[in-house]
Structures are given as C-alpha cells and as structure tokens.
Short mmCIF file of C-alpha atoms in Angstrom, two decimals:
data_model
loop_
_atom_site.label_atom_id
_atom_site.label_comp_id
_atom_site.label_asym_id
_atom_site.label_seq_id
_atom_site.Cartn_x
_atom_site.Cartn_y
_atom_site.Cartn_z
CA UNK A 293 -37.12 -86.60 34.67
CA UNK A 294 -37.02 -87.06 38.44
CA UNK A 295 -33.95 -85.41 39.96
CA UNK A 296 -32.83 -83.82 36.66
CA UNK A 297 -32.26 -80.09 36.26
CA UNK A 298 -34.47 -78.82 33.44
CA UNK A 299 -33.02 -76.33 30.95
CA UNK A 300 -35.16 -74.87 28.17
CA UNK A 301 -33.15 -74.59 24.96
CA UNK A 302 -34.40 -72.97 21.77
CA UNK A 303 -33.22 -74.21 18.38
CA UNK A 304 -33.79 -73.67 14.69
CA UNK A 305 -34.49 -76.57 12.28
CA UNK A 306 -30.97 -76.72 10.87
CA UNK A 307 -28.67 -79.69 10.84
CA UNK A 308 -26.11 -77.98 13.08
CA UNK A 309 -28.64 -78.06 15.93
CA UNK A 310 -27.76 -81.77 16.05
CA UNK A 311 -25.28 -81.37 18.90
CA UNK A 312 -28.05 -80.06 21.16
CA UNK A 313 -30.65 -82.55 19.92
CA UNK A 314 -28.31 -85.51 20.36
CA UNK A 315 -27.31 -84.35 23.83
CA UNK A 316 -30.93 -84.98 24.83
CA UNK A 317 -31.86 -87.86 22.52
CA UNK A 318 -28.82 -90.05 23.26
CA UNK A 319 -28.78 -89.48 27.01
CA UNK A 320 -25.68 -87.31 27.32
CA UNK A 321 -27.72 -84.61 29.08
CA UNK A 322 -29.24 -87.14 31.49
CA UNK A 323 -25.75 -88.45 32.26
CA UNK A 324 -24.93 -84.91 33.41
CA UNK A 325 -28.08 -84.61 35.51
CA UNK A 326 -29.96 -82.50 32.95
CA UNK A 327 -33.21 -82.65 31.02
CA UNK A 328 -33.21 -80.41 27.93
CA UNK A 329 -36.63 -79.12 26.98
CA UNK A 330 -36.02 -78.46 23.30
CA UNK A 331 -38.19 -75.81 21.65
CA UNK A 332 -38.17 -75.57 17.86
CA UNK A 333 -38.48 -72.00 16.58
CA UNK A 334 -39.39 -70.51 13.21
CA UNK A 335 -36.90 -67.62 13.00
CA UNK A 336 -33.68 -66.39 14.52
CA UNK A 337 -35.49 -63.25 15.64
CA UNK A 338 -37.76 -65.44 17.78
CA UNK A 339 -34.73 -67.21 19.24
CA UNK A 340 -33.19 -63.83 20.11
CA UNK A 341 -36.37 -62.40 21.63
CA UNK A 342 -37.35 -65.45 23.66
CA UNK A 343 -33.91 -65.73 25.20
CA UNK A 344 -33.97 -61.99 25.96
CA UNK A 345 -37.31 -62.21 27.80
CA UNK A 346 -36.40 -65.35 29.75
CA UNK A 347 -38.33 -68.04 27.86
CA UNK A 348 -35.04 -69.83 27.15
CA UNK A 349 -32.01 -70.27 29.37
CA UNK A 350 -29.87 -71.22 26.36
CA UNK A 351 -30.24 -71.45 22.62
CA UNK A 352 -28.74 -72.69 19.37
CA UNK A 353 -27.53 -69.36 17.99
CA UNK A 354 -25.77 -67.70 15.10
CA UNK A 355 -22.25 -66.88 16.32
CA UNK A 356 -22.56 -63.09 15.86
CA UNK A 357 -25.91 -62.86 17.69
CA UNK A 358 -24.60 -62.96 21.29
CA UNK A 359 -21.97 -60.39 20.33
CA UNK A 360 -24.62 -58.11 18.83
CA UNK A 361 -26.72 -58.48 21.97
CA UNK A 362 -23.78 -57.63 24.23
CA UNK A 363 -23.08 -54.56 22.09
CA UNK A 364 -26.78 -53.54 22.33
CA UNK A 365 -27.22 -53.69 18.55
CA UNK A 366 -30.51 -55.65 18.51
CA UNK A 367 -34.14 -54.84 19.22
CA UNK A 368 -34.05 -56.75 22.51
CA UNK A 369 -30.68 -57.05 24.20
CA UNK A 370 -29.54 -59.14 27.14
CA UNK A 371 -26.04 -60.05 28.25
CA UNK A 372 -25.02 -63.44 26.84
CA UNK A 373 -22.08 -65.77 27.01
CA UNK A 374 -20.86 -68.45 24.61
CA UNK A 375 -19.39 -71.37 26.59
CA UNK A 376 -19.24 -73.80 23.63
CA UNK A 377 -19.31 -73.68 19.84
CA UNK A 378 -21.53 -75.97 17.79
CA UNK A 379 -19.11 -77.17 15.15
CA UNK A 380 -17.47 -75.59 12.13
CA UNK A 381 -18.77 -74.96 8.61
CA UNK A 382 -22.05 -76.28 7.21
CA UNK A 383 -23.21 -73.38 5.02
CA UNK A 384 -23.48 -72.87 1.28
CA UNK A 385 -24.62 -70.25 -1.22
CA UNK A 386 -27.45 -71.39 -3.48
CA UNK A 387 -28.61 -69.57 -6.62
CA UNK A 388 -31.62 -69.88 -8.88
CA UNK A 389 -31.40 -71.89 -12.06
CA UNK A 390 -31.68 -68.71 -14.11
CA UNK A 391 -28.76 -67.05 -12.35
CA UNK A 392 -26.74 -70.26 -12.57
CA UNK A 393 -27.37 -70.55 -16.32
CA UNK A 394 -26.34 -66.93 -16.84
CA UNK A 395 -23.16 -67.44 -14.81
CA UNK A 396 -22.35 -70.65 -16.71
CA UNK A 397 -22.01 -68.64 -19.92
CA UNK A 398 -19.12 -66.75 -18.31
CA UNK A 399 -17.00 -69.86 -17.74
CA UNK A 400 -16.89 -73.13 -15.77
CA UNK A 401 -18.33 -72.97 -12.25
CA UNK A 402 -16.46 -74.84 -9.52
CA UNK A 403 -17.96 -74.51 -6.03
CA UNK A 404 -14.49 -74.99 -4.54
CA UNK A 405 -13.20 -71.90 -6.34
CA UNK A 406 -15.14 -68.95 -4.88
CA UNK A 407 -13.03 -66.36 -6.72
CA UNK A 408 -13.88 -67.68 -10.20
CA UNK A 409 -17.54 -68.21 -9.26
CA UNK A 410 -17.62 -64.66 -7.92
CA UNK A 411 -16.08 -63.33 -11.14
CA UNK A 412 -18.89 -64.98 -13.12
CA UNK A 413 -21.47 -63.51 -10.76
CA UNK A 414 -19.94 -60.05 -11.09
CA UNK A 415 -20.15 -60.31 -14.87
CA UNK A 416 -23.84 -61.26 -14.67
CA UNK A 417 -24.50 -58.35 -12.30
CA UNK A 418 -22.78 -55.98 -14.75
CA UNK A 419 -24.87 -57.30 -17.65
CA UNK A 420 -28.09 -56.83 -15.67
CA UNK A 421 -27.18 -53.27 -14.72
CA UNK A 422 -26.55 -52.40 -18.36
CA UNK A 423 -30.03 -53.65 -19.33
CA UNK A 424 -31.75 -51.89 -16.44
CA UNK A 425 -32.74 -55.13 -14.69
CA UNK A 426 -33.25 -54.97 -10.92
CA UNK A 427 -30.33 -55.97 -8.70
CA UNK A 428 -30.12 -59.61 -7.75
CA UNK A 429 -31.68 -60.29 -4.34
CA UNK A 430 -29.84 -62.59 -1.93
CA UNK A 431 -31.29 -63.80 1.34
CA UNK A 432 -29.51 -64.43 4.62
CA UNK A 433 -31.03 -65.85 7.77
CA UNK A 434 -30.49 -62.87 10.06
CA UNK A 435 -28.81 -59.48 9.95
CA UNK A 436 -26.27 -60.58 12.60
CA UNK A 437 -25.35 -63.94 11.13
CA UNK A 438 -22.28 -65.69 9.88
CA UNK A 439 -24.24 -66.08 6.64
CA UNK A 440 -24.51 -62.31 6.17
CA UNK A 441 -20.85 -61.71 6.93
CA UNK A 442 -19.46 -64.60 4.89
CA UNK A 443 -21.70 -63.67 1.94
CA UNK A 444 -20.55 -60.06 2.19
CA UNK A 445 -16.92 -61.13 2.57
CA UNK A 446 -17.14 -63.29 -0.55
CA UNK A 447 -18.97 -60.69 -2.64
CA UNK A 448 -16.64 -57.86 -1.68
CA UNK A 449 -13.60 -60.07 -2.25
CA UNK A 450 -14.86 -60.61 -5.81
CA UNK A 451 -15.35 -56.89 -6.49
CA UNK A 452 -19.10 -56.84 -5.81
CA UNK A 453 -20.48 -54.25 -3.41
CA UNK A 454 -22.94 -56.00 -1.05
CA UNK A 455 -24.72 -52.69 -0.40
CA UNK A 456 -24.88 -51.33 -3.95
CA UNK A 457 -24.60 -54.12 -6.54
CA UNK A 458 -27.01 -56.59 -4.92
CA UNK A 459 -29.83 -56.51 -2.40
CA UNK A 460 -29.53 -58.55 0.81
CA UNK A 461 -32.71 -59.44 2.70
CA UNK A 462 -33.57 -61.64 5.68
CA UNK A 463 -35.57 -64.87 5.25
CA UNK A 464 -35.92 -67.65 7.89
CA UNK A 465 -33.99 -70.82 6.92
CA UNK A 466 -37.03 -73.10 6.37
CA UNK A 467 -38.49 -70.60 3.89
CA UNK A 468 -35.37 -70.14 1.75
CA UNK A 469 -36.04 -72.89 -0.77
CA UNK A 470 -39.67 -71.82 -1.21
CA UNK A 471 -38.66 -68.18 -1.69
CA UNK A 472 -36.15 -69.21 -4.37
CA UNK A 473 -38.71 -71.39 -6.15
CA UNK A 474 -41.21 -68.51 -6.16
CA UNK A 475 -38.66 -66.08 -7.59
CA UNK A 476 -38.89 -63.84 -4.53
CA UNK A 477 -35.12 -64.13 -4.15
CA UNK A 478 -32.36 -65.02 -6.61
CA UNK A 479 -30.04 -66.73 -4.17
CA UNK A 480 -29.38 -67.35 -0.51
CA UNK A 481 -26.78 -68.31 2.05
CA UNK A 482 -27.99 -70.83 4.63
CA UNK A 483 -27.01 -73.95 6.53
CA UNK A 484 -27.93 -77.45 5.49
CA UNK A 485 -30.23 -79.09 4.59
CA UNK A 486 -31.90 -76.06 3.04
CA UNK A 487 -29.38 -75.76 0.18
CA UNK A 488 -29.76 -79.42 -0.74
CA UNK A 489 -33.54 -79.06 -0.70
CA UNK A 490 -33.48 -76.61 -3.63
CA UNK A 491 -31.14 -78.90 -5.53
CA UNK A 492 -33.35 -81.95 -4.93
CA UNK A 493 -36.41 -79.97 -6.02
CA UNK A 494 -34.60 -78.87 -9.17
CA UNK A 495 -35.10 -75.17 -8.43
CA UNK A 496 -31.54 -74.14 -7.64
CA UNK A 497 -27.81 -74.82 -7.82
CA UNK A 498 -25.18 -74.55 -5.11
CA UNK A 499 -22.72 -71.87 -6.21
CA UNK A 500 -20.07 -72.17 -3.48
CA UNK A 501 -19.65 -73.31 0.10
CA UNK A 502 -18.52 -71.80 3.39
CA UNK A 503 -15.73 -74.40 3.54
CA UNK A 504 -14.20 -72.80 0.43
CA UNK A 505 -14.80 -69.16 1.40
CA UNK A 506 -13.16 -69.66 4.81
CA UNK A 507 -11.93 -73.14 5.69
CA UNK A 508 -12.81 -74.63 9.09
CA UNK A 509 -14.64 -71.47 10.06
CA UNK A 510 -17.15 -70.87 12.89
CA UNK A 511 -20.89 -70.97 12.46
CA UNK A 512 -23.30 -71.70 15.36
CA UNK A 513 -22.77 -71.48 19.09
CA UNK A 514 -24.64 -72.19 22.29
CA UNK A 515 -25.77 -68.81 23.59
CA UNK A 516 -26.56 -68.66 27.31
CA UNK A 517 -28.21 -65.79 29.19
CA UNK A 518 -25.39 -64.39 31.32
CA UNK A 519 -27.30 -63.67 34.51
CA UNK A 520 -28.85 -67.14 34.58
CA UNK A 521 -25.40 -68.62 33.91
CA UNK A 522 -23.83 -66.71 36.79
CA UNK A 523 -26.35 -68.23 39.21
CA UNK A 524 -26.28 -71.72 37.67
CA UNK A 525 -22.67 -72.33 36.66
CA UNK A 526 -22.68 -76.06 37.59
CA UNK A 527 -25.63 -76.54 35.22
CA UNK A 528 -23.86 -74.53 32.50
CA UNK A 529 -20.76 -76.68 32.81
CA UNK A 530 -22.88 -79.84 32.76
CA UNK A 531 -24.60 -78.58 29.61
CA UNK A 532 -21.23 -77.91 27.97
CA UNK A 533 -20.10 -81.45 28.76
CA UNK A 534 -23.33 -82.95 27.40
CA UNK A 535 -23.10 -80.98 24.15
CA UNK A 536 -19.38 -81.73 23.74
CA UNK A 537 -20.03 -85.45 24.16
CA UNK A 538 -22.91 -85.21 21.69
CA UNK A 539 -20.65 -83.43 19.19
CA UNK A 540 -18.10 -86.23 19.50
CA UNK A 541 -20.89 -88.75 18.82
CA UNK A 542 -22.10 -86.75 15.82
CA UNK A 543 -18.60 -86.65 14.37
CA UNK A 544 -18.27 -90.46 14.34
CA UNK A 545 -19.11 -91.77 10.81
CA UNK A 546 -20.50 -94.95 12.36
CA UNK A 547 -23.34 -92.88 13.79
CA UNK A 548 -24.23 -90.88 10.69
CA UNK A 549 -27.18 -92.97 9.50
CA UNK A 550 -28.74 -92.91 12.96
CA UNK A 551 -28.00 -89.20 13.28
CA UNK A 552 -29.69 -88.44 9.96
CA UNK A 553 -32.73 -90.49 11.00
CA UNK A 554 -33.02 -88.69 14.35
CA UNK A 555 -32.65 -85.24 12.80
CA UNK A 556 -35.16 -85.93 10.02
CA UNK A 557 -37.98 -86.46 12.55
CA UNK A 558 -40.92 -84.01 12.53
CA UNK A 559 -39.84 -82.43 15.83
CA UNK A 560 -36.50 -81.43 14.32
CA UNK A 561 -36.04 -81.02 10.54
CA UNK A 562 -39.20 -82.76 9.32
CA UNK A 563 -37.53 -83.78 6.07
CA UNK A 564 -36.52 -86.99 4.32
CA UNK A 565 -33.61 -88.72 6.09
CA UNK A 566 -31.49 -88.55 2.91
CA UNK A 567 -31.29 -84.75 2.98
CA UNK A 568 -28.86 -84.42 5.92
CA UNK A 569 -26.40 -86.90 4.41
CA UNK A 570 -24.53 -84.44 2.11
CA UNK A 571 -23.59 -82.33 5.14
CA UNK A 572 -22.30 -85.42 6.95
CA UNK A 573 -20.40 -86.98 4.06
CA UNK A 574 -19.22 -83.81 2.30
CA UNK A 575 -20.54 -85.21 -0.98
CA UNK A 576 -22.44 -82.18 -2.19
CA UNK A 577 -24.91 -82.41 -5.07
CA UNK A 578 -24.57 -78.95 -6.60
CA UNK A 579 -27.37 -79.41 -9.15
CA UNK A 580 -27.66 -80.80 -12.64
CA UNK A 581 -26.34 -84.15 -11.48
CA UNK A 582 -22.91 -82.84 -10.46
CA UNK A 583 -21.55 -84.10 -7.13
CA UNK A 584 -18.48 -82.51 -5.53
CA UNK A 585 -16.49 -83.81 -2.57
CA UNK A 586 -15.98 -80.97 -0.10
CA UNK A 587 -13.39 -81.56 2.60
CA UNK A 588 -14.44 -80.35 6.06
CA UNK A 589 -17.87 -79.24 4.86
CA UNK A 590 -19.23 -79.70 8.40
CA UNK A 591 -17.05 -80.55 11.41
CA UNK A 592 -18.98 -81.39 14.58
CA UNK A 593 -16.07 -82.21 16.91
CA UNK A 594 -12.62 -82.62 15.34
CA UNK A 595 -10.16 -79.72 15.06
CA UNK A 596 -11.40 -78.12 18.30
CA UNK A 597 -14.76 -77.53 16.60
CA UNK A 598 -16.54 -77.00 19.91
CA UNK A 599 -13.94 -74.64 21.40
CA UNK A 600 -15.24 -71.03 21.77
CA UNK A 601 -12.26 -69.17 20.29
CA UNK A 602 -12.24 -65.51 21.29
CA UNK A 603 -10.55 -64.76 17.96
CA UNK A 604 -13.70 -66.01 16.20
CA UNK A 605 -15.70 -63.47 18.16
CA UNK A 606 -13.25 -60.74 17.16
CA UNK A 607 -13.49 -61.64 13.47
CA UNK A 608 -17.26 -61.26 13.56
CA UNK A 609 -16.83 -57.97 15.42
CA UNK A 610 -14.43 -56.81 12.70
CA UNK A 611 -17.10 -57.42 10.08
CA UNK A 612 -19.72 -55.58 12.12
CA UNK A 613 -17.48 -52.53 12.21
CA UNK A 614 -16.47 -52.96 8.57
CA UNK A 615 -20.04 -52.77 7.34
CA UNK A 616 -21.16 -50.02 9.72
CA UNK A 617 -23.24 -52.33 11.91
CA UNK A 618 -21.29 -51.41 15.06
CA UNK A 619 -19.10 -48.59 16.21
CA UNK A 620 -15.47 -49.52 16.56
CA UNK A 621 -13.96 -48.92 19.99
CA UNK A 622 -11.62 -50.57 22.47
CA UNK A 623 -14.58 -51.17 24.77
CA UNK A 624 -16.68 -52.81 22.06
CA UNK A 625 -13.77 -54.96 20.97
CA UNK A 626 -13.27 -56.14 24.55
CA UNK A 627 -16.98 -56.97 24.96
CA UNK A 628 -16.98 -58.93 21.69
CA UNK A 629 -13.90 -60.88 22.72
CA UNK A 630 -15.22 -61.68 26.19
CA UNK A 631 -18.57 -62.92 24.86
CA UNK A 632 -16.77 -66.19 24.08
CA UNK A 633 -15.81 -68.04 27.26
CA UNK A 634 -13.04 -70.61 26.76
CA UNK A 635 -12.44 -70.56 30.53
CA UNK A 636 -15.85 -72.14 31.15
CA UNK A 637 -15.30 -74.64 28.35
CA UNK A 638 -11.93 -75.76 29.74
CA UNK A 639 -13.29 -76.14 33.25
CA UNK A 640 -16.29 -78.13 32.01
CA UNK A 641 -14.56 -80.60 29.68
CA UNK A 642 -11.42 -81.29 31.73
CA UNK A 643 -13.07 -84.38 33.30
CA UNK A 644 -13.71 -85.75 29.79
CA UNK A 645 -10.01 -85.84 28.92
CA UNK A 646 -10.39 -83.97 25.60
CA UNK A 647 -7.43 -82.18 24.04
CA UNK A 648 -8.19 -78.48 24.53
CA UNK A 649 -6.26 -75.57 22.94
CA UNK A 650 -3.81 -73.88 25.28
CA UNK A 651 -4.56 -70.42 23.87
CA UNK A 652 -7.80 -68.41 23.75
CA UNK A 653 -7.06 -66.81 20.39
CA UNK A 654 -5.29 -67.75 17.18
CA UNK A 655 -4.18 -66.12 13.95
CA UNK A 656 -6.58 -67.24 11.21
CA UNK A 657 -5.86 -67.78 7.56
CA UNK A 658 -2.25 -68.86 8.02
CA UNK A 659 -2.64 -72.65 8.00
CA UNK A 660 -2.56 -74.13 4.50
CA UNK A 661 -2.80 -77.67 5.92
CA UNK A 662 -3.79 -79.33 9.17
CA UNK A 663 -1.14 -78.86 11.83
CA UNK A 664 -0.72 -79.84 15.46
CA UNK A 665 -0.98 -77.11 18.09
CA UNK A 666 -0.30 -76.66 21.78
CA UNK A 667 -3.07 -78.25 23.80
CA UNK A 668 -3.88 -79.79 27.16
CA UNK A 669 -2.85 -83.13 25.70
CA UNK A 670 -1.15 -84.22 22.48
CA UNK A 671 -2.92 -84.91 19.23
CA UNK A 672 -4.91 -81.74 18.56
CA UNK A 673 -4.67 -80.60 14.95
CA UNK A 674 -6.20 -77.41 13.52
CA UNK A 675 -6.67 -76.15 9.98
CA UNK A 676 -6.42 -75.63 7.15
CA UNK A 677 -8.07 -72.28 7.88
CA UNK A 678 -7.46 -70.19 4.76
CA UNK A 679 -9.68 -67.39 3.47
CA UNK A 680 -10.35 -67.63 -0.26
CA UNK A 681 -8.68 -64.26 -0.88
CA UNK A 682 -5.53 -65.15 1.04
CA UNK A 683 -6.03 -62.62 3.84
CA UNK A 684 -4.76 -63.20 7.36
CA UNK A 685 -6.70 -62.21 10.49
CA UNK A 686 -4.49 -61.45 13.47
CA UNK A 687 -6.56 -60.85 16.62
CA UNK A 688 -3.72 -58.70 17.93
CA UNK A 689 -4.19 -56.24 15.05
CA UNK A 690 -7.96 -55.92 14.67
CA UNK A 691 -8.02 -52.17 14.02
CA UNK A 692 -5.47 -52.42 11.21
CA UNK A 693 -7.39 -55.33 9.67
CA UNK A 694 -10.64 -53.35 9.69
CA UNK A 695 -8.97 -50.24 8.25
CA UNK A 696 -7.45 -52.25 5.42
CA UNK A 697 -10.79 -53.83 4.52
CA UNK A 698 -12.64 -50.51 4.60
CA UNK A 699 -10.04 -48.93 2.35
CA UNK A 700 -10.50 -51.77 -0.14
CA UNK A 701 -14.29 -51.52 0.07
CA UNK A 702 -14.12 -47.86 -0.98
CA UNK A 703 -12.76 -48.99 -4.35
CA UNK A 704 -15.76 -51.23 -5.10
#
C-alpha cells in the first residue's frame, strides 16, 4: 500500500457492488494510485449514516439516496455528489409461493409482461380485501431507493395504490429471503442475488424484473461526500477511472466465472458462486423450474451504463415529489439535477478513450430499440429504454410529468 492514497468505501452485499470490488481486487485502483478499504455494511441506513459522519469518503449507494441527502430528506444529511453510476438494471420483484399460486389462477404469468402480472396481482388484492384479509406486505431496501420507486411505479401503473392497497416496509437486502420464508412479508423488490436465493430455496417466485418495468434503467451509483471531493478531486477522478475500468472488465463475458467466484467470497456476498450467474447471463430462474432469458437484465458497462445522467436524477426526483416524499420546487429540482456530475465523469475518463455521451440529459422511454447517439467518439448505442406503460419522461418538462402522474394516482 506504500504510496497509494487510501479511500474508505462502504458497500452492501449486492452483486452490483462488483464494480467497486473489482476495482480493488483486479488492481484497477492500484493502477490509479489508490487503495480502496472496502467496508461491508448490513443496511443502507448504515451506509447513509457512516458517510454522513465521515466514516466513508465514498459508498456504493442507491441512486435516490444522494438526492435525498442533498434535499435534506433523511435523518442525517450531508452534501453528496455522484461522479459515476454503477451499471443499469439488476433488480426483480419476488413473491411468496402462496401469492404466486393465487396469481396463477388469474392467468399465465410472464415476468417480461409487467402489465399482465400486475393485473393478476390486482385481482388477488381485490379478492383478499373482499374476504377481510390483511393487505399484502412488500419489502423494499430503503425508503429512498430505486426499488421503492420502481415498485410503486409498477403497482400504480397496474391500478394498485402503493399507499392504500398494499403495505410497503423496509428490510435490508440480505434479510429479504429469510423474511419471505418466515411469512413476515409477501413479496419484495431487491437486487440480485437475493431474488434468486428465494427461488433456489423454493420459497418464492420472481414475478417481474426491473428490465421489463423500465428498460436499461439506473440503479446504484457511487456516492461521494461533496466536501471531501472538493478537496480531493484528483483522487475522485482516479476513483472514477478505476471503477469505470472495473465495470468494463465486469461486462466482458470472458470474465464472468471469475467475477462470480470473487463476489461469492465471504467478504462480499458469502454465497455459492452459482447464485450470481443469473444476473450475469440474464437467464433467470423464476421458480418452479421455469427459466426466462431477460435481455439487459444487468448492464455493467455497455450503453453508457456508468455515465451519471442528470435526467436519471430528475426522474427519481419526480417520483419523490409524486409520492409526497419531497416538496416540488425549482430549487429542489436544480439540486436533484446537479447531484449527478457528468462533468467530473467526462474529465476523469477522457484519458481512457471511452465513448462518452455528448449531452447531460436525455428523454427517456422513447427508444424502442438500441440506437446510436452523439458521443465523444463513434459507436455509443443507448436503449431500448421503454417504460412498461409507454410513458415518456422529458427532463425539460418535469413539472408537467409530475402533475400528470399525480392526476392519474388520484383515480386509483
């Protein structure tokens, strides 16, 4: 470690922490003059609090968390920046066997068709209400998480009120499968490998996936404490390069077996090396012996997967306002947008010769297939990026988008 700048980075035992883990394990951090002291945590709340009190300089984070901190919506708040994203996709919604069996009586269940799966779930919820049964309880990993907002988006898009028709609670990712097996919850939305674990144990079925709810959509980011970053920008840029190079390595199929073996170690996931493979291959065992090929289930590097799009930050902000988690204002919108720092990303990765988007924001939901876009060099394709309900998110019209969603929610 002689001569290396040490950075303490918190992470959760999820497969999408791989970009940070591999940056250290495969020497990309050392190449940039860094030593990453990786600290495994047990909950996202711990990640948030330890970064806020200075235990971590950076952390594997849920994409909405730095925004929530910058908007002073959390228990402990500190200014944060997001100089790099940690891939796209990787989540799924898992349900108990009992809920799955009840939904199966309503029609065929295809995880790639969230609307029809949601219709079956709505019918089950209606049946339960008529018999006086308690509402179904779904778990998400944190209040300010992509999981919470994509679950809510899916439910509401299927005519289910997330605040009235079901109960949504917070459970740390490593406890999800146990909570489902115990009957404490009826379903959950989480990143891999914690969906596959319930399937392997025979205690749950995967109902749908993030890649079907919103194609090539954001999930985790590298959150960095803003004041530390302002005084250590060369180290921040070095960290971005190390993580970007690690993401490129993770995205290479030739490395997948080694990647799964590294991530399965006790210091990281502590699970059998076969469990990360569905996320890497997109071959998802949904339960009951059914395997479905999911395109773009998890994208570590391709399609600008590490680029911190400001429009992604604005979409999460729109959902915070939609569900009453944040006040809507021009100032808050600006703070949410500026949490994501594509300027730092561009500056950091320019020496690597990667194709980088020329814009900071993009309209989302409009690409029905992969298409080439303007970039620093040719060959960068984005998409498809459709929402399951066909909606379009234009970052130039955030207020109108929120108003339209709220008006629809009133009809639920």
